[in-house]
Amino acid sequence: MMWQDLIFTLGSGLSIFFLAPTLRDATARVPLGTSLPSMGIGMVYGFTFSTMGMTFSAMGALSAGMMWALIALFRSPGSQSAPITRVDGLTLFARDAQRWLEGLVGQSTASDQFVFDQPGTDASLGRSSFGNGLADGGNRFDQARPTDD
């Protein structure tokens, strides 16, 4: 065993040790945006270590990746079922991917990305939605101001 193999194995062991309470805590919620990339990185590291002949590091990294996979499966926000199989998440992902691909092809314009005010609303009259002046943040010095008599 090389000393590097030992160091990487210890690091993976510590990761598993620190992730175990998250997996045991039924109230813990870890976003999929955190757990899925971490799972992927652990799996890639495990494969890479195995091709380098670092068997223990490979097993440690794969174990850490599996721990992240379990966290993604059981501790992501949402329903109590496996979040990877939720239809709404997959549907939203498919819609976002379709919009992104349409943007690459050029079927959408920049104006499709913005919501414009309808005529007659406060913003179209030059007023801020917050009621604190003009929408553009400016002031109109060219208009007559009432005097204090």
PDB file of C-alpha atoms in Angstrom:
ATOM      1  CA  MET A   1       0.000   0.000   0.000  1.00  0.00           C
ATOM      2  CA  MET A   2       1.311   3.415  -0.979  1.00  0.00           C
ATOM      3  CA  TRP A   3       1.124   6.186   1.589  1.00  0.00           C
ATOM      4  CA  GLN A   4      -1.149   8.154  -0.788  1.00  0.00           C
ATOM      5  CA  ASP A   5      -3.608   5.249  -0.788  1.00  0.00           C
ATOM      6  CA  LEU A   6      -3.717   5.389   3.006  1.00  0.00           C
ATOM      7  CA  ILE A   7      -4.304   9.172   3.052  1.00  0.00           C
ATOM      8  CA  PHE A   8      -7.166   9.012   0.526  1.00  0.00           C
ATOM      9  CA  THR A   9      -8.698   6.064   2.380  1.00  0.00           C
ATOM     10  CA  LEU A  10      -8.617   8.000   5.657  1.00  0.00           C
ATOM     11  CA  GLY A  11     -10.222  11.012   3.959  1.00  0.00           C
ATOM     12  CA  SER A  12     -13.043   8.886   2.546  1.00  0.00           C
ATOM     13  CA  GLY A  13     -13.532   7.249   5.936  1.00  0.00           C
ATOM     14  CA  LEU A  14     -13.889  10.660   7.566  1.00  0.00           C
ATOM     15  CA  SER A  15     -16.429  11.688   4.921  1.00  0.00           C
ATOM     16  CA  ILE A  16     -18.498   8.600   5.661  1.00  0.00           C
ATOM     17  CA  PHE A  17     -18.190   9.217   9.406  1.00  0.00           C
ATOM     18  CA  PHE A  18     -19.432  12.810   9.060  1.00  0.00           C
ATOM     19  CA  LEU A  19     -22.231  11.899   6.618  1.00  0.00           C
ATOM     20  CA  ALA A  20     -23.662   9.078   8.737  1.00  0.00           C
ATOM     21  CA  PRO A  21     -25.613  11.379  11.105  1.00  0.00           C
ATOM     22  CA  THR A  22     -27.261  13.060   8.105  1.00  0.00           C
ATOM     23  CA  LEU A  23     -28.424   9.713   6.818  1.00  0.00           C
ATOM     24  CA  ARG A  24     -29.712   8.649  10.251  1.00  0.00           C
ATOM     25  CA  ASP A  25     -31.586  11.898  10.962  1.00  0.00           C
ATOM     26  CA  ALA A  26     -35.107  11.531   9.545  1.00  0.00           C
ATOM     27  CA  THR A  27     -35.656  15.313   9.625  1.00  0.00           C
ATOM     28  CA  ALA A  28     -32.498  16.146   7.648  1.00  0.00           C
ATOM     29  CA  ARG A  29     -33.054  17.597   4.177  1.00  0.00           C
ATOM     30  CA  VAL A  30     -30.147  17.857   1.735  1.00  0.00           C
ATOM     31  CA  PRO A  31     -30.837  19.411  -1.686  1.00  0.00           C
ATOM     32  CA  LEU A  32     -30.308  17.221  -4.732  1.00  0.00           C
ATOM     33  CA  GLY A  33     -28.060  19.951  -6.109  1.00  0.00           C
ATOM     34  CA  THR A  34     -25.624  19.078  -3.333  1.00  0.00           C
ATOM     35  CA  SER A  35     -25.980  15.325  -3.004  1.00  0.00           C
ATOM     36  CA  LEU A  36     -26.063  14.254  -6.664  1.00  0.00           C
ATOM     37  CA  PRO A  37     -22.848  16.052  -7.725  1.00  0.00           C
ATOM     38  CA  SER A  38     -21.094  14.782  -4.592  1.00  0.00           C
ATOM     39  CA  MET A  39     -22.258  11.256  -5.407  1.00  0.00           C
ATOM     40  CA  GLY A  40     -20.966  11.583  -8.961  1.00  0.00           C
ATOM     41  CA  ILE A  41     -17.604  12.905  -7.817  1.00  0.00           C
ATOM     42  CA  GLY A  42     -17.220  10.014  -5.369  1.00  0.00           C
ATOM     43  CA  MET A  43     -17.984   7.478  -8.088  1.00  0.00           C
ATOM     44  CA  VAL A  44     -15.567   9.086 -10.560  1.00  0.00           C
ATOM     45  CA  TYR A  45     -12.835   9.229  -7.921  1.00  0.00           C
ATOM     46  CA  GLY A  46     -13.465   5.587  -7.076  1.00  0.00           C
ATOM     47  CA  PHE A  47     -13.121   4.552 -10.716  1.00  0.00           C
ATOM     48  CA  THR A  48     -10.001   6.700 -11.135  1.00  0.00           C
ATOM     49  CA  PHE A  49      -8.347   5.272  -8.035  1.00  0.00           C
ATOM     50  CA  SER A  50      -9.105   1.729  -9.179  1.00  0.00           C
ATOM     51  CA  THR A  51      -7.383   2.360 -12.536  1.00  0.00           C
ATOM     52  CA  MET A  52      -4.323   3.618 -10.663  1.00  0.00           C
ATOM     53  CA  GLY A  53      -4.079   0.471  -8.545  1.00  0.00           C
ATOM     54  CA  MET A  54      -5.149   2.251  -5.338  1.00  0.00           C
ATOM     55  CA  THR A  55      -7.650  -0.375  -4.210  1.00  0.00           C
ATOM     56  CA  PHE A  56      -8.375   0.949  -0.732  1.00  0.00           C
ATOM     57  CA  SER A  57      -8.814   4.526  -1.969  1.00  0.00           C
ATOM     58  CA  ALA A  58     -11.166   3.252  -4.669  1.00  0.00           C
ATOM     59  CA  MET A  59     -13.284   1.368  -2.131  1.00  0.00           C
ATOM     60  CA  GLY A  60     -13.368   4.412   0.170  1.00  0.00           C
ATOM     61  CA  ALA A  61     -14.345   6.839  -2.589  1.00  0.00           C
ATOM     62  CA  LEU A  62     -17.012   4.458  -3.909  1.00  0.00           C
ATOM     63  CA  SER A  63     -18.356   4.049  -0.363  1.00  0.00           C
ATOM     64  CA  ALA A  64     -18.516   7.829   0.088  1.00  0.00           C
ATOM     65  CA  GLY A  65     -20.277   8.102  -3.271  1.00  0.00           C
ATOM     66  CA  MET A  66     -22.781   5.457  -2.187  1.00  0.00           C
ATOM     67  CA  MET A  67     -23.358   7.345   1.057  1.00  0.00           C
ATOM     68  CA  TRP A  68     -24.194  10.461  -0.970  1.00  0.00           C
ATOM     69  CA  ALA A  69     -26.488   8.361  -3.173  1.00  0.00           C
ATOM     70  CA  LEU A  70     -28.372   7.171  -0.092  1.00  0.00           C
ATOM     71  CA  ILE A  71     -28.629  10.743   1.174  1.00  0.00           C
ATOM     72  CA  ALA A  72     -29.996  11.820  -2.215  1.00  0.00           C
ATOM     73  CA  LEU A  73     -32.505   8.980  -2.135  1.00  0.00           C
ATOM     74  CA  PHE A  74     -33.760   9.335   1.440  1.00  0.00           C
ATOM     75  CA  ARG A  75     -32.926  12.872   2.618  1.00  0.00           C
ATOM     76  CA  SER A  76     -33.767  15.200  -0.255  1.00  0.00           C
ATOM     77  CA  PRO A  77     -36.572  17.734   0.230  1.00  0.00           C
ATOM     78  CA  GLY A  78     -39.971  16.672  -1.033  1.00  0.00           C
ATOM     79  CA  SER A  79     -42.060  13.583  -0.658  1.00  0.00           C
ATOM     80  CA  GLN A  80     -41.163  10.614   1.495  1.00  0.00           C
ATOM     81  CA  SER A  81     -40.774   8.425  -1.584  1.00  0.00           C
ATOM     82  CA  ALA A  82     -37.600   8.230  -3.569  1.00  0.00           C
ATOM     83  CA  PRO A  83     -37.109  11.716  -5.069  1.00  0.00           C
ATOM     84  CA  ILE A  84     -35.467  10.362  -8.205  1.00  0.00           C
ATOM     85  CA  THR A  85     -38.738   8.699  -9.235  1.00  0.00           C
ATOM     86  CA  ARG A  86     -41.000  11.718  -8.617  1.00  0.00           C
ATOM     87  CA  VAL A  87     -42.789  12.602 -11.821  1.00  0.00           C
ATOM     88  CA  ASP A  88     -43.043  16.330 -11.162  1.00  0.00           C
ATOM     89  CA  GLY A  89     -39.277  16.735 -10.788  1.00  0.00           C
ATOM     90  CA  LEU A  90     -38.608  14.838 -13.999  1.00  0.00           C
ATOM     91  CA  THR A  91     -41.284  16.823 -15.827  1.00  0.00           C
ATOM     92  CA  LEU A  92     -39.827  20.136 -14.669  1.00  0.00           C
ATOM     93  CA  PHE A  93     -36.353  18.999 -15.672  1.00  0.00           C
ATOM     94  CA  ALA A  94     -37.586  17.983 -19.135  1.00  0.00           C
ATOM     95  CA  ARG A  95     -39.305  21.371 -19.621  1.00  0.00           C
ATOM     96  CA  ASP A  96     -36.197  23.266 -18.528  1.00  0.00           C
ATOM     97  CA  ALA A  97     -34.007  21.174 -20.828  1.00  0.00           C
ATOM     98  CA  GLN A  98     -36.392  21.809 -23.740  1.00  0.00           C
ATOM     99  CA  ARG A  99     -36.356  25.581 -23.115  1.00  0.00           C
ATOM    100  CA  TRP A 100     -32.577  25.546 -22.887  1.00  0.00           C
ATOM    101  CA  LEU A 101     -32.233  23.629 -26.149  1.00  0.00           C
ATOM    102  CA  GLU A 102     -34.671  25.985 -27.870  1.00  0.00           C
ATOM    103  CA  GLY A 103     -32.533  28.899 -26.702  1.00  0.00           C
ATOM    104  CA  LEU A 104     -29.439  27.285 -28.213  1.00  0.00           C
ATOM    105  CA  VAL A 105     -31.136  26.804 -31.556  1.00  0.00           C
ATOM    106  CA  GLY A 106     -32.371  30.389 -31.524  1.00  0.00           C
ATOM    107  CA  GLN A 107     -36.089  29.804 -31.588  1.00  0.00           C
ATOM    108  CA  SER A 108     -36.643  32.168 -28.690  1.00  0.00           C
ATOM    109  CA  THR A 109     -35.808  35.839 -28.485  1.00  0.00           C
ATOM    110  CA  ALA A 110     -34.430  37.813 -25.604  1.00  0.00           C
ATOM    111  CA  SER A 111     -37.834  39.423 -25.073  1.00  0.00           C
ATOM    112  CA  ASP A 112     -39.300  35.956 -24.373  1.00  0.00           C
ATOM    113  CA  GLN A 113     -37.247  35.882 -21.181  1.00  0.00           C
ATOM    114  CA  PHE A 114     -38.805  38.995 -19.654  1.00  0.00           C
ATOM    115  CA  VAL A 115     -42.258  39.939 -18.427  1.00  0.00           C
ATOM    116  CA  PHE A 116     -43.440  43.312 -19.590  1.00  0.00           C
ATOM    117  CA  ASP A 117     -45.977  45.438 -17.739  1.00  0.00           C
ATOM    118  CA  GLN A 118     -49.438  45.712 -19.168  1.00  0.00           C
ATOM    119  CA  PRO A 119     -50.816  49.187 -20.029  1.00  0.00           C
ATOM    120  CA  GLY A 120     -52.600  50.828 -17.117  1.00  0.00           C
ATOM    121  CA  THR A 121     -50.485  49.284 -14.349  1.00  0.00           C
ATOM    122  CA  ASP A 122     -48.493  51.359 -11.883  1.00  0.00           C
ATOM    123  CA  ALA A 123     -45.185  50.582 -13.603  1.00  0.00           C
ATOM    124  CA  SER A 124     -46.471  51.762 -16.991  1.00  0.00           C
ATOM    125  CA  LEU A 125     -47.470  55.088 -15.428  1.00  0.00           C
ATOM    126  CA  GLY A 126     -43.916  55.706 -14.267  1.00  0.00           C
ATOM    127  CA  ARG A 127     -44.561  54.822 -10.636  1.00  0.00           C
ATOM    128  CA  SER A 128     -42.641  52.335  -8.586  1.00  0.00           C
ATOM    129  CA  SER A 129     -44.505  49.270  -7.369  1.00  0.00           C
ATOM    130  CA  PHE A 130     -43.256  50.094  -3.893  1.00  0.00           C
ATOM    131  CA  GLY A 131     -44.984  53.479  -3.830  1.00  0.00           C
ATOM    132  CA  ASN A 132     -41.767  55.416  -3.254  1.00  0.00           C
ATOM    133  CA  GLY A 133     -41.409  57.515  -6.373  1.00  0.00           C
ATOM    134  CA  LEU A 134     -40.695  56.906 -10.004  1.00  0.00           C
ATOM    135  CA  ALA A 135     -39.974  53.435 -11.315  1.00  0.00           C
ATOM    136  CA  ASP A 136     -36.633  54.482 -12.837  1.00  0.00           C
ATOM    137  CA  GLY A 137     -35.439  55.884  -9.518  1.00  0.00           C
ATOM    138  CA  GLY A 138     -35.169  59.388 -10.954  1.00  0.00           C
ATOM    139  CA  ASN A 139     -36.878  62.554  -9.929  1.00  0.00           C
ATOM    140  CA  ARG A 140     -38.528  65.150 -12.097  1.00  0.00           C
ATOM    141  CA  PHE A 141     -37.109  68.588 -11.365  1.00  0.00           C
ATOM    142  CA  ASP A 142     -38.653  69.980 -14.527  1.00  0.00           C
ATOM    143  CA  GLN A 143     -42.148  69.742 -13.062  1.00  0.00           C
ATOM    144  CA  ALA A 144     -43.589  72.456 -10.887  1.00  0.00           C
ATOM    145  CA  ARG A 145     -43.488  71.707  -7.173  1.00  0.00           C
ATOM    146  CA  PRO A 146     -46.084  73.053  -4.760  1.00  0.00           C
ATOM    147  CA  THR A 147     -44.776  75.738  -2.484  1.00  0.00           C
ATOM    148  CA  ASP A 148     -45.190  75.728   1.249  1.00  0.00           C
ATOM    149  CA  ASP A 149     -47.281  78.784   2.111  1.00  0.00           C
TER     150      ASP A 149
END
